[in-house]
Structure formats: structure tokens, C-alpha cells
Amino acid sequence: HVKSNRHNHSRKNKRLAGTSIDERPDTINNRERFGDWEGDLVKGKRQASEPALMTLTERRIRYEIIVKIPDYHAGTCLKALQDTIDDYGAKEFESITFDNGSEFAKLSEIVGTQIYFAHPYSPWERGTNENANGLLREFFPKGKSLRAVTLVEIQAVQSALNHRPRRILNYLRPCDYYRCMA
């Protein structure tokens, strides 16, 4: 028997939290400019009261921003993302694409950038960030609480990822393009 297309199991009735990825322009889809990001949470333990890492990956140069948040309630995610945009400057963020998780339900309230939402159960639509999160798991394994993780440790991991040569960048590093820090 023929295996069905496994990408067709998304729930059609689940409402998107905001602007759909379907409305994302080709300039973003084709990685034509700097400033289009994908975002997600990396969770240690899967409890909403546990700390998590909000990760933002720039689609073109693979630059990574990692922010520790105290829990993953929607309000916490909204505040953490808004603070990050304000800290770096809104001009750095043309757009950010998140998945449709409940923790991102308030992100359409973000000021200073356009937020898009991928389809439910479609992680491949944010593949750049999914890949980066896989690299992050080398440092922060699944199932281990992030409570004890310090800002210094997070900055060290962010720096390590941004200093890692990438084949897609002809073996240059993301930081060779953006905010190289020692």
C-alpha cells in the first residue's frame, strides 16, 4: 500500500494567532535581505512554569539570539520578545516567524516588526530555527531544567553558535556578517 503524504495531518480548524506564513512576501521566503528571523522556545522541562530559552535565528546569515525567560506563558513571551526588539533596535527585525503554539498567542501585539505564524504542526516552515535549536541541544539537553542556567552561560553558547563556520555561508561565521563579539 502507498504511504500517504505525512505533511497533510494538520488540524484545519485550528485558528492562527495572527498573520499567516502564507502572507509572507517572497523577499522573506527567498532570504533576499537581512532582518527576517524565525523564533521558537527551547524548553528544558515541559512545564509552563519552568524557564525556557527564546531563540531567534536570522534566516539569511543564521545569526542567533538566545534569551532566557522565567516561564513560557504567553505574556512572558510577549514581554521577552518586545524587550529583545527594543534592545537590539526594531530596524534589525523586518519580520519574525513563529510557530502557532499557545505561548506565542499574544505576539501579534508586538511593536516594531511584522510577526508571521507558521501552520500548526509544520516545523519545516521554520527550518532554520529548528536546525539552530538542534545545535543548542548540544549545550542544553532535553528534560533538564534550565533554572540554574546563567546569563553568562547563555551568552557563551550564543557566541559559540555565532562563531561556528557554516557551509551555507561559504565557511564564514554568522558573526562575520553581524555583531562580531570577541
mmCIF file of N, CA, C and O in Angstrom, residues 66-159:
data_model
loop_
_atom_site.group_PDB
_atom_site.id
_atom_site.type_symbol
_atom_site.label_atom_id
_atom_site.label_comp_id
_atom_site.label_asym_id
_atom_site.label_seq_id
_atom_site.Cartn_x
_atom_site.Cartn_y
_atom_site.Cartn_z
ATOM 1 N N ILE A 66 19.697 34.378 21.847
ATOM 2 C CA ILE A 66 19.108 33.469 22.839
ATOM 3 C C ILE A 66 18.775 34.278 24.089
ATOM 4 O O ILE A 66 19.642 34.979 24.624
ATOM 5 N N VAL A 67 17.538 34.175 24.543
ATOM 6 C CA VAL A 67 17.087 34.913 25.718
ATOM 7 C C VAL A 67 16.425 33.932 26.688
ATOM 8 O O VAL A 67 15.526 33.187 26.303
ATOM 9 N N LYS A 68 16.881 33.933 27.938
ATOM 10 C CA LYS A 68 16.240 33.083 28.942
ATOM 11 C C LYS A 68 14.985 33.778 29.456
ATOM 12 O O LYS A 68 15.008 34.968 29.763
ATOM 13 N N ILE A 69 13.900 33.028 29.525
ATOM 14 C CA ILE A 69 12.658 33.567 30.084
ATOM 15 C C ILE A 69 12.239 32.712 31.278
ATOM 16 O O ILE A 69 12.514 31.509 31.318
ATOM 17 N N PRO A 70 11.598 33.315 32.278
ATOM 18 C CA PRO A 70 11.324 32.609 33.538
ATOM 19 C C PRO A 70 10.264 31.513 33.425
ATOM 20 O O PRO A 70 10.240 30.573 34.218
ATOM 21 N N ASP A 71 9.377 31.635 32.455
ATOM 22 C CA ASP A 71 8.337 30.621 32.231
ATOM 23 C C ASP A 71 7.867 30.811 30.799
ATOM 24 O O ASP A 71 8.305 31.731 30.131
ATOM 25 N N TYR A 72 6.993 29.913 30.327
ATOM 26 C CA TYR A 72 6.560 30.160 28.949
ATOM 27 C C TYR A 72 5.071 30.387 28.834
ATOM 28 O O TYR A 72 4.379 29.805 28.024
ATOM 29 N N HIS A 73 4.622 31.335 29.633
ATOM 30 C CA HIS A 73 3.258 31.850 29.468
ATOM 31 C C HIS A 73 3.280 32.895 28.356
ATOM 32 O O HIS A 73 4.310 33.516 28.100
ATOM 33 N N ALA A 74 2.135 33.078 27.703
ATOM 34 C CA ALA A 74 2.068 33.980 26.547
ATOM 35 C C ALA A 74 2.538 35.393 26.885
ATOM 36 O O ALA A 74 3.257 36.017 26.107
ATOM 37 N N GLY A 75 2.168 35.904 28.047
ATOM 38 C CA GLY A 75 2.564 37.260 28.446
ATOM 39 C C GLY A 75 4.066 37.395 28.623
ATOM 40 O O GLY A 75 4.662 38.413 28.274
ATOM 41 N N THR A 76 4.695 36.350 29.164
ATOM 42 C CA THR A 76 6.146 36.336 29.356
ATOM 43 C C THR A 76 6.855 36.375 28.004
ATOM 44 O O THR A 76 7.818 37.120 27.811
ATOM 45 N N CYS A 77 6.372 35.573 27.060
ATOM 46 C CA CYS A 77 6.970 35.531 25.714
ATOM 47 C C CYS A 77 6.829 36.881 25.018
ATOM 48 O O CYS A 77 7.774 37.356 24.388
ATOM 49 N N LEU A 78 5.668 37.496 25.158
ATOM 50 C CA LEU A 78 5.430 38.809 24.556
ATOM 51 C C LEU A 78 6.425 39.829 25.109
ATOM 52 O O LEU A 78 7.081 40.543 24.356
ATOM 53 N N LYS A 79 6.572 39.876 26.439
ATOM 54 C CA LYS A 79 7.474 40.843 27.070
ATOM 55 C C LYS A 79 8.930 40.583 26.673
ATOM 56 O O LYS A 79 9.664 41.507 26.326
ATOM 57 N N ALA A 80 9.346 39.321 26.693
ATOM 58 C CA ALA A 80 10.735 38.983 26.363
ATOM 59 C C ALA A 80 11.064 39.375 24.923
ATOM 60 O O ALA A 80 12.134 39.925 24.644
ATOM 61 N N LEU A 81 10.140 39.094 23.999
ATOM 62 C CA LEU A 81 10.396 39.430 22.595
ATOM 63 C C LEU A 81 10.406 40.941 22.403
ATOM 64 O O LEU A 81 11.282 41.472 21.713
ATOM 65 N N GLN A 82 9.462 41.636 23.026
ATOM 66 C CA GLN A 82 9.427 43.094 22.886
ATOM 67 C C GLN A 82 10.703 43.719 23.451
ATOM 68 O O GLN A 82 11.297 44.601 22.843
ATOM 69 N N ASP A 83 11.159 43.224 24.613
ATOM 70 C CA ASP A 83 12.400 43.734 25.209
ATOM 71 C C ASP A 83 13.592 43.497 24.282
ATOM 72 O O ASP A 83 14.465 44.356 24.134
ATOM 73 N N THR A 84 13.636 42.315 23.648
ATOM 74 C CA THR A 84 14.736 41.979 22.738
ATOM 75 C C THR A 84 14.733 42.906 21.523
ATOM 76 O O THR A 84 15.777 43.439 21.132
ATOM 77 N N ILE A 85 13.562 43.115 20.942
ATOM 78 C CA ILE A 85 13.439 44.015 19.782
ATOM 79 C C ILE A 85 13.863 45.428 20.172
ATOM 80 O O ILE A 85 14.601 46.092 19.456
ATOM 81 N N ASP A 86 13.426 45.860 21.362
ATOM 82 C CA ASP A 86 13.777 47.203 21.822
ATOM 83 C C ASP A 86 15.281 47.321 22.094
ATOM 84 O O ASP A 86 15.898 48.340 21.793
ATOM 85 N N ASP A 87 15.882 46.269 22.658
ATOM 86 C CA ASP A 87 17.319 46.283 22.975
ATOM 87 C C ASP A 87 18.176 46.339 21.709
ATOM 88 O O ASP A 87 19.137 47.093 21.641
ATOM 89 N N TYR A 88 17.856 45.506 20.735
ATOM 90 C CA TYR A 88 18.649 45.449 19.508
ATOM 91 C C TYR A 88 18.294 46.582 18.548
ATOM 92 O O TYR A 88 19.112 46.975 17.732
ATOM 93 N N GLY A 89 17.059 47.045 18.637
ATOM 94 C CA GLY A 89 16.557 48.071 17.726
ATOM 95 C C GLY A 89 15.636 47.458 16.687
ATOM 96 O O GLY A 89 15.989 46.464 16.055
ATOM 97 N N ALA A 90 14.463 48.046 16.533
ATOM 98 C CA ALA A 90 13.449 47.483 15.636
ATOM 99 C C ALA A 90 13.947 47.355 14.203
ATOM 100 O O ALA A 90 13.517 46.468 13.471
ATOM 101 N N LYS A 91 14.891 48.226 13.795
ATOM 102 C CA LYS A 91 15.373 48.167 12.407
ATOM 103 C C LYS A 91 16.068 46.841 12.092
ATOM 104 O O LYS A 91 16.220 46.486 10.929
ATOM 105 N N GLU A 92 16.508 46.113 13.131
ATOM 106 C CA GLU A 92 17.163 44.812 12.926
ATOM 107 C C GLU A 92 16.155 43.698 12.603
ATOM 108 O O GLU A 92 16.538 42.616 12.180
ATOM 109 N N PHE A 93 14.886 43.965 12.865
ATOM 110 C CA PHE A 93 13.860 42.926 12.745
ATOM 111 C C PHE A 93 12.796 43.344 11.745
ATOM 112 O O PHE A 93 11.846 44.042 12.078
ATOM 113 N N GLU A 94 12.976 42.918 10.490
ATOM 114 C CA GLU A 94 11.943 43.173 9.477
ATOM 115 C C GLU A 94 10.715 42.304 9.761
ATOM 116 O O GLU A 94 9.585 42.754 9.641
ATOM 117 N N SER A 95 10.986 41.041 10.102
ATOM 118 C CA SER A 95 9.892 40.110 10.389
ATOM 119 C C SER A 95 10.421 38.989 11.279
ATOM 120 O O SER A 95 11.630 38.741 11.314
ATOM 121 N N ILE A 96 9.505 38.346 11.991
ATOM 122 C CA ILE A 96 9.846 37.145 12.750
ATOM 123 C C ILE A 96 8.710 36.145 12.542
ATOM 124 O O ILE A 96 7.535 36.499 12.650
ATOM 125 N N THR A 97 9.075 34.903 12.222
ATOM 126 C CA THR A 97 8.085 33.847 12.030
ATOM 127 C C THR A 97 8.164 32.876 13.199
ATOM 128 O O THR A 97 9.237 32.333 13.492
ATOM 129 N N PHE A 98 7.044 32.685 13.875
ATOM 130 C CA PHE A 98 6.947 31.740 14.988
ATOM 131 C C PHE A 98 6.008 30.601 14.602
ATOM 132 O O PHE A 98 5.275 30.695 13.626
ATOM 133 N N ASP A 99 6.020 29.549 15.422
ATOM 134 C CA ASP A 99 5.004 28.522 15.197
ATOM 135 C C ASP A 99 3.708 28.985 15.862
ATOM 136 O O ASP A 99 3.625 30.093 16.383
ATOM 137 N N ASN A 100 2.719 28.136 15.836
ATOM 138 C CA ASN A 100 1.397 28.540 16.278
ATOM 139 C C ASN A 100 1.119 28.090 17.710
ATOM 140 O O ASN A 100 -0.016 27.882 18.086
ATOM 141 N N GLY A 101 2.173 27.927 18.521
ATOM 142 C CA GLY A 101 1.996 27.475 19.894
ATOM 143 C C GLY A 101 1.254 28.494 20.741
ATOM 144 O O GLY A 101 1.319 29.695 20.490
ATOM 145 N N SER A 102 0.565 28.010 21.770
ATOM 146 C CA SER A 102 -0.228 28.898 22.630
ATOM 147 C C SER A 102 0.649 29.922 23.342
ATOM 148 O O SER A 102 0.207 31.019 23.665
ATOM 149 N N GLU A 103 1.942 29.576 23.555
ATOM 150 C CA GLU A 103 2.831 30.523 24.226
ATOM 151 C C GLU A 103 3.099 31.759 23.364
ATOM 152 O O GLU A 103 3.552 32.778 23.850
ATOM 153 N N PHE A 104 2.793 31.666 22.060
ATOM 154 C CA PHE A 104 3.013 32.792 21.145
ATOM 155 C C PHE A 104 1.708 33.510 20.788
ATOM 156 O O PHE A 104 1.679 34.357 19.907
ATOM 157 N N ALA A 105 0.645 33.190 21.512
ATOM 158 C CA ALA A 105 -0.686 33.702 21.180
ATOM 159 C C ALA A 105 -0.778 35.227 21.194
ATOM 160 O O ALA A 105 -1.590 35.805 20.482
ATOM 161 N N LYS A 106 0.065 35.894 21.992
ATOM 162 C CA LYS A 106 -0.024 37.359 22.104
ATOM 163 C C LYS A 106 0.967 38.102 21.212
ATOM 164 O O LYS A 106 1.015 39.326 21.217
ATOM 165 N N LEU A 107 1.767 37.371 20.437
ATOM 166 C CA LEU A 107 2.858 38.026 19.717
ATOM 167 C C LEU A 107 2.399 38.963 18.604
ATOM 168 O O LEU A 107 3.166 39.803 18.150
ATOM 169 N N SER A 108 1.136 38.856 18.186
ATOM 170 C CA SER A 108 0.668 39.807 17.177
ATOM 171 C C SER A 108 0.576 41.217 17.773
ATOM 172 O O SER A 108 0.412 42.189 17.046
ATOM 173 N N GLU A 109 0.721 41.341 19.116
ATOM 174 C CA GLU A 109 0.719 42.657 19.772
ATOM 175 C C GLU A 109 2.102 43.320 19.732
ATOM 176 O O GLU A 109 2.263 44.460 20.185
ATOM 177 N N ILE A 110 3.107 42.623 19.224
ATOM 178 C CA ILE A 110 4.478 43.149 19.189
ATOM 179 C C ILE A 110 4.536 44.435 18.366
ATOM 180 O O ILE A 110 3.904 44.537 17.322
ATOM 181 N N VAL A 111 5.334 45.394 18.857
ATOM 182 C CA VAL A 111 5.514 46.660 18.165
ATOM 183 C C VAL A 111 6.922 46.690 17.563
ATOM 184 O O VAL A 111 7.883 46.348 18.249
ATOM 185 N N GLY A 112 7.034 47.071 16.288
ATOM 186 C CA GLY A 112 8.342 47.284 15.690
ATOM 187 C C GLY A 112 8.750 46.246 14.661
ATOM 188 O O GLY A 112 9.781 46.393 14.015
ATOM 189 N N THR A 113 7.964 45.195 14.491
ATOM 190 C CA THR A 113 8.273 44.205 13.464
ATOM 191 C C THR A 113 6.985 43.492 13.060
ATOM 192 O O THR A 113 5.975 43.578 13.754
ATOM 193 N N GLN A 114 7.044 42.801 11.934
ATOM 194 C CA GLN A 114 5.900 42.017 11.463
ATOM 195 C C GLN A 114 6.067 40.578 11.944
ATOM 196 O O GLN A 114 7.103 39.967 11.707
ATOM 197 N N ILE A 115 5.061 40.061 12.631
ATOM 198 C CA ILE A 115 5.085 38.677 13.099
ATOM 199 C C ILE A 115 4.249 37.820 12.149
ATOM 200 O O ILE A 115 3.128 38.190 11.794
ATOM 201 N N TYR A 116 4.835 36.685 11.745
ATOM 202 C CA TYR A 116 4.091 35.698 10.952
ATOM 203 C C TYR A 116 4.010 34.407 11.751
ATOM 204 O O TYR A 116 4.878 34.131 12.587
ATOM 205 N N PHE A 117 2.980 33.631 11.463
ATOM 206 C CA PHE A 117 2.817 32.348 12.135
ATOM 207 C C PHE A 117 2.799 31.215 11.126
ATOM 208 O O PHE A 117 2.075 31.270 10.131
ATOM 209 N N ALA A 118 3.635 30.208 11.393
ATOM 210 C CA ALA A 118 3.659 29.008 10.557
ATOM 211 C C ALA A 118 2.372 28.220 10.790
ATOM 212 O O ALA A 118 1.649 28.456 11.762
ATOM 213 N N HIS A 119 2.103 27.276 9.904
ATOM 214 C CA HIS A 119 0.921 26.433 10.069
ATOM 215 C C HIS A 119 1.118 25.496 11.259
ATOM 216 O O HIS A 119 2.248 25.126 11.579
ATOM 217 N N PRO A 120 0.021 25.111 11.895
ATOM 218 C CA PRO A 120 0.139 24.160 13.012
ATOM 219 C C PRO A 120 0.830 22.875 12.565
ATOM 220 O O PRO A 120 0.609 22.407 11.447
ATOM 221 N N TYR A 121 1.679 22.345 13.441
ATOM 222 C CA TYR A 121 2.359 21.067 13.208
ATOM 223 C C TYR A 121 3.164 21.059 11.913
ATOM 224 O O TYR A 121 3.176 20.081 11.177
ATOM 225 N N SER A 122 3.833 22.183 11.613
ATOM 226 C CA SER A 122 4.623 22.291 10.381
ATOM 227 C C SER A 122 6.004 22.866 10.682
ATOM 228 O O SER A 122 6.358 23.939 10.203
ATOM 229 N N PRO A 123 6.807 22.156 11.496
ATOM 230 C CA PRO A 123 8.098 22.720 11.917
ATOM 231 C C PRO A 123 9.040 23.009 10.750
ATOM 232 O O PRO A 123 9.908 23.877 10.861
ATOM 233 N N TRP A 124 8.873 22.320 9.626
ATOM 234 C CA TRP A 124 9.760 22.546 8.478
ATOM 235 C C TRP A 124 9.600 23.956 7.907
ATOM 236 O O TRP A 124 10.465 24.433 7.193
ATOM 237 N N GLU A 125 8.501 24.641 8.251
ATOM 238 C CA GLU A 125 8.316 26.012 7.765
ATOM 239 C C GLU A 125 9.249 26.993 8.485
ATOM 240 O O GLU A 125 9.407 28.124 8.056
ATOM 241 N N ARG A 126 9.846 26.544 9.583
ATOM 242 C CA ARG A 126 10.834 27.345 10.314
ATOM 243 C C ARG A 126 12.098 26.516 10.485
ATOM 244 O O ARG A 126 12.643 26.389 11.577
ATOM 245 N N GLY A 127 12.563 25.964 9.375
ATOM 246 C CA GLY A 127 13.664 25.013 9.420
ATOM 247 C C GLY A 127 14.982 25.587 9.896
ATOM 248 O O GLY A 127 15.773 24.901 10.541
ATOM 249 N N THR A 128 15.235 26.861 9.589
ATOM 250 C CA THR A 128 16.486 27.498 10.009
ATOM 251 C C THR A 128 16.569 27.504 11.527
ATOM 252 O O THR A 128 17.586 27.142 12.123
ATOM 253 N N ASN A 129 15.466 27.905 12.174
ATOM 254 C CA ASN A 129 15.432 27.964 13.633
ATOM 255 C C ASN A 129 15.414 26.564 14.237
ATOM 256 O O ASN A 129 16.062 26.310 15.259
ATOM 257 N N GLU A 130 14.697 25.639 13.616
ATOM 258 C CA GLU A 130 14.670 24.253 14.122
ATOM 259 C C GLU A 130 16.085 23.660 14.122
ATOM 260 O O GLU A 130 16.486 22.986 15.064
ATOM 261 N N ASN A 131 16.838 23.931 13.064
ATOM 262 C CA ASN A 131 18.210 23.445 12.977
ATOM 263 C C ASN A 131 19.072 24.060 14.086
ATOM 264 O O ASN A 131 19.836 23.362 14.755
ATOM 265 N N ALA A 132 18.940 25.365 14.277
ATOM 266 C CA ALA A 132 19.709 26.049 15.321
ATOM 267 C C ALA A 132 19.366 25.487 16.703
ATOM 268 O O ALA A 132 20.241 25.301 17.553
ATOM 269 N N ASN A 133 18.087 25.201 16.915
ATOM 270 C CA ASN A 133 17.679 24.645 18.207
ATOM 271 C C ASN A 133 18.274 23.258 18.421
ATOM 272 O O ASN A 133 18.593 22.882 19.547
ATOM 273 N N GLY A 134 18.448 22.522 17.338
ATOM 274 C CA GLY A 134 19.121 21.222 17.434
ATOM 275 C C GLY A 134 20.561 21.392 17.891
ATOM 276 O O GLY A 134 21.050 20.631 18.737
ATOM 277 N N LEU A 135 21.242 22.422 17.366
ATOM 278 C CA LEU A 135 22.610 22.710 17.792
ATOM 279 C C LEU A 135 22.629 23.123 19.266
ATOM 280 O O LEU A 135 23.537 22.758 20.019
ATOM 281 N N LEU A 136 21.615 23.855 19.675
ATOM 282 C CA LEU A 136 21.505 24.325 21.061
ATOM 283 C C LEU A 136 21.362 23.159 22.041
ATOM 284 O O LEU A 136 21.831 23.231 23.179
ATOM 285 N N ARG A 137 20.743 22.092 21.588
ATOM 286 C CA ARG A 137 20.532 20.916 22.451
ATOM 287 C C ARG A 137 21.853 20.253 22.859
ATOM 288 O O ARG A 137 21.898 19.511 23.832
ATOM 289 N N GLU A 138 22.934 20.517 22.085
ATOM 290 C CA GLU A 138 24.245 20.001 22.495
ATOM 291 C C GLU A 138 24.647 20.598 23.841
ATOM 292 O O GLU A 138 25.367 19.981 24.614
ATOM 293 N N PHE A 139 24.190 21.813 24.106
ATOM 294 C CA PHE A 139 24.547 22.521 25.332
ATOM 295 C C PHE A 139 23.476 22.370 26.419
ATOM 296 O O PHE A 139 23.792 22.357 27.605
ATOM 297 N N PHE A 140 22.216 22.300 25.998
ATOM 298 C CA PHE A 140 21.096 22.237 26.936
ATOM 299 C C PHE A 140 20.208 21.047 26.581
ATOM 300 O O PHE A 140 19.262 21.182 25.819
ATOM 301 N N PRO A 141 20.528 19.859 27.119
ATOM 302 C CA PRO A 141 19.760 18.662 26.734
ATOM 303 C C PRO A 141 18.297 18.727 27.179
ATOM 304 O O PRO A 141 17.964 19.376 28.167
ATOM 305 N N LYS A 142 17.458 18.035 26.416
ATOM 306 C CA LYS A 142 16.030 17.932 26.727
ATOM 307 C C LYS A 142 15.831 17.314 28.104
ATOM 308 O O LYS A 142 16.587 16.441 28.506
ATOM 309 N N GLY A 143 14.792 17.764 28.807
ATOM 310 C CA GLY A 143 14.422 17.130 30.068
ATOM 311 C C GLY A 143 15.173 17.656 31.277
ATOM 312 O O GLY A 143 14.847 17.333 32.402
ATOM 313 N N LYS A 144 16.192 18.480 31.043
ATOM 314 C CA LYS A 144 16.978 19.034 32.149
ATOM 315 C C LYS A 144 16.523 20.471 32.388
ATOM 316 O O LYS A 144 16.464 21.265 31.458
ATOM 317 N N SER A 145 16.187 20.793 33.641
ATOM 318 C CA SER A 145 15.699 22.137 33.957
ATOM 319 C C SER A 145 16.723 23.196 33.580
ATOM 320 O O SER A 145 17.931 22.998 33.709
ATOM 321 N N LEU A 146 16.212 24.331 33.102
ATOM 322 C CA LEU A 146 17.076 25.455 32.736
ATOM 323 C C LEU A 146 17.192 26.467 33.882
ATOM 324 O O LEU A 146 17.790 27.531 33.721
ATOM 325 N N ARG A 147 16.620 26.123 35.037
ATOM 326 C CA ARG A 147 16.601 27.045 36.178
ATOM 327 C C ARG A 147 17.989 27.557 36.560
ATOM 328 O O ARG A 147 18.165 28.738 36.849
ATOM 329 N N ALA A 148 18.981 26.674 36.561
ATOM 330 C CA ALA A 148 20.327 27.046 37.032
ATOM 331 C C ALA A 148 21.192 27.683 35.948
ATOM 332 O O ALA A 148 22.298 28.142 36.220
ATOM 333 N N VAL A 149 20.695 27.724 34.711
ATOM 334 C CA VAL A 149 21.485 28.269 33.606
ATOM 335 C C VAL A 149 21.628 29.784 33.766
ATOM 336 O O VAL A 149 20.637 30.488 33.954
ATOM 337 N N THR A 150 22.865 30.261 33.714
ATOM 338 C CA THR A 150 23.126 31.684 33.936
ATOM 339 C C THR A 150 23.188 32.457 32.627
ATOM 340 O O THR A 150 23.377 31.873 31.548
ATOM 341 N N LEU A 151 23.092 33.768 32.738
ATOM 342 C CA LEU A 151 23.207 34.655 31.583
ATOM 343 C C LEU A 151 24.569 34.475 30.914
ATOM 344 O O LEU A 151 24.669 34.446 29.682
ATOM 345 N N VAL A 152 25.608 34.317 31.721
ATOM 346 C CA VAL A 152 26.969 34.130 31.185
ATOM 347 C C VAL A 152 27.031 32.856 30.336
ATOM 348 O O VAL A 152 27.612 32.853 29.246
ATOM 349 N N GLU A 153 26.425 31.768 30.829
ATOM 350 C CA GLU A 153 26.403 30.511 30.058
ATOM 351 C C GLU A 153 25.642 30.700 28.741
ATOM 352 O O GLU A 153 26.080 30.214 27.693
ATOM 353 N N ILE A 154 24.511 31.381 28.800
ATOM 354 C CA ILE A 154 23.701 31.596 27.593
ATOM 355 C C ILE A 154 24.481 32.436 26.581
ATOM 356 O O ILE A 154 24.512 32.122 25.395
ATOM 357 N N GLN A 155 25.151 33.478 27.063
ATOM 358 C CA GLN A 155 25.942 34.330 26.160
ATOM 359 C C GLN A 155 27.088 33.535 25.541
ATOM 360 O O GLN A 155 27.419 33.735 24.374
ATOM 361 N N ALA A 156 27.692 32.630 26.317
ATOM 362 C CA ALA A 156 28.784 31.800 25.791
ATOM 363 C C ALA A 156 28.285 30.885 24.677
ATOM 364 O O ALA A 156 28.942 30.716 23.640
ATOM 365 N N VAL A 157 27.099 30.295 24.870
ATOM 366 C CA VAL A 157 26.520 29.410 23.854
ATOM 367 C C VAL A 157 26.130 30.219 22.614
ATOM 368 O O VAL A 157 26.406 29.807 21.482
ATOM 369 N N GLN A 158 25.507 31.370 22.826
ATOM 370 C CA GLN A 158 25.134 32.238 21.701
ATOM 371 C C GLN A 158 26.377 32.606 20.900
ATOM 372 O O GLN A 158 26.387 32.529 19.668
ATOM 373 N N SER A 159 27.445 32.962 21.596
ATOM 374 C CA SER A 159 28.695 33.321 20.932
ATOM 375 C C SER A 159 29.287 32.125 20.177
ATOM 376 O O SER A 159 29.727 32.252 19.035
#
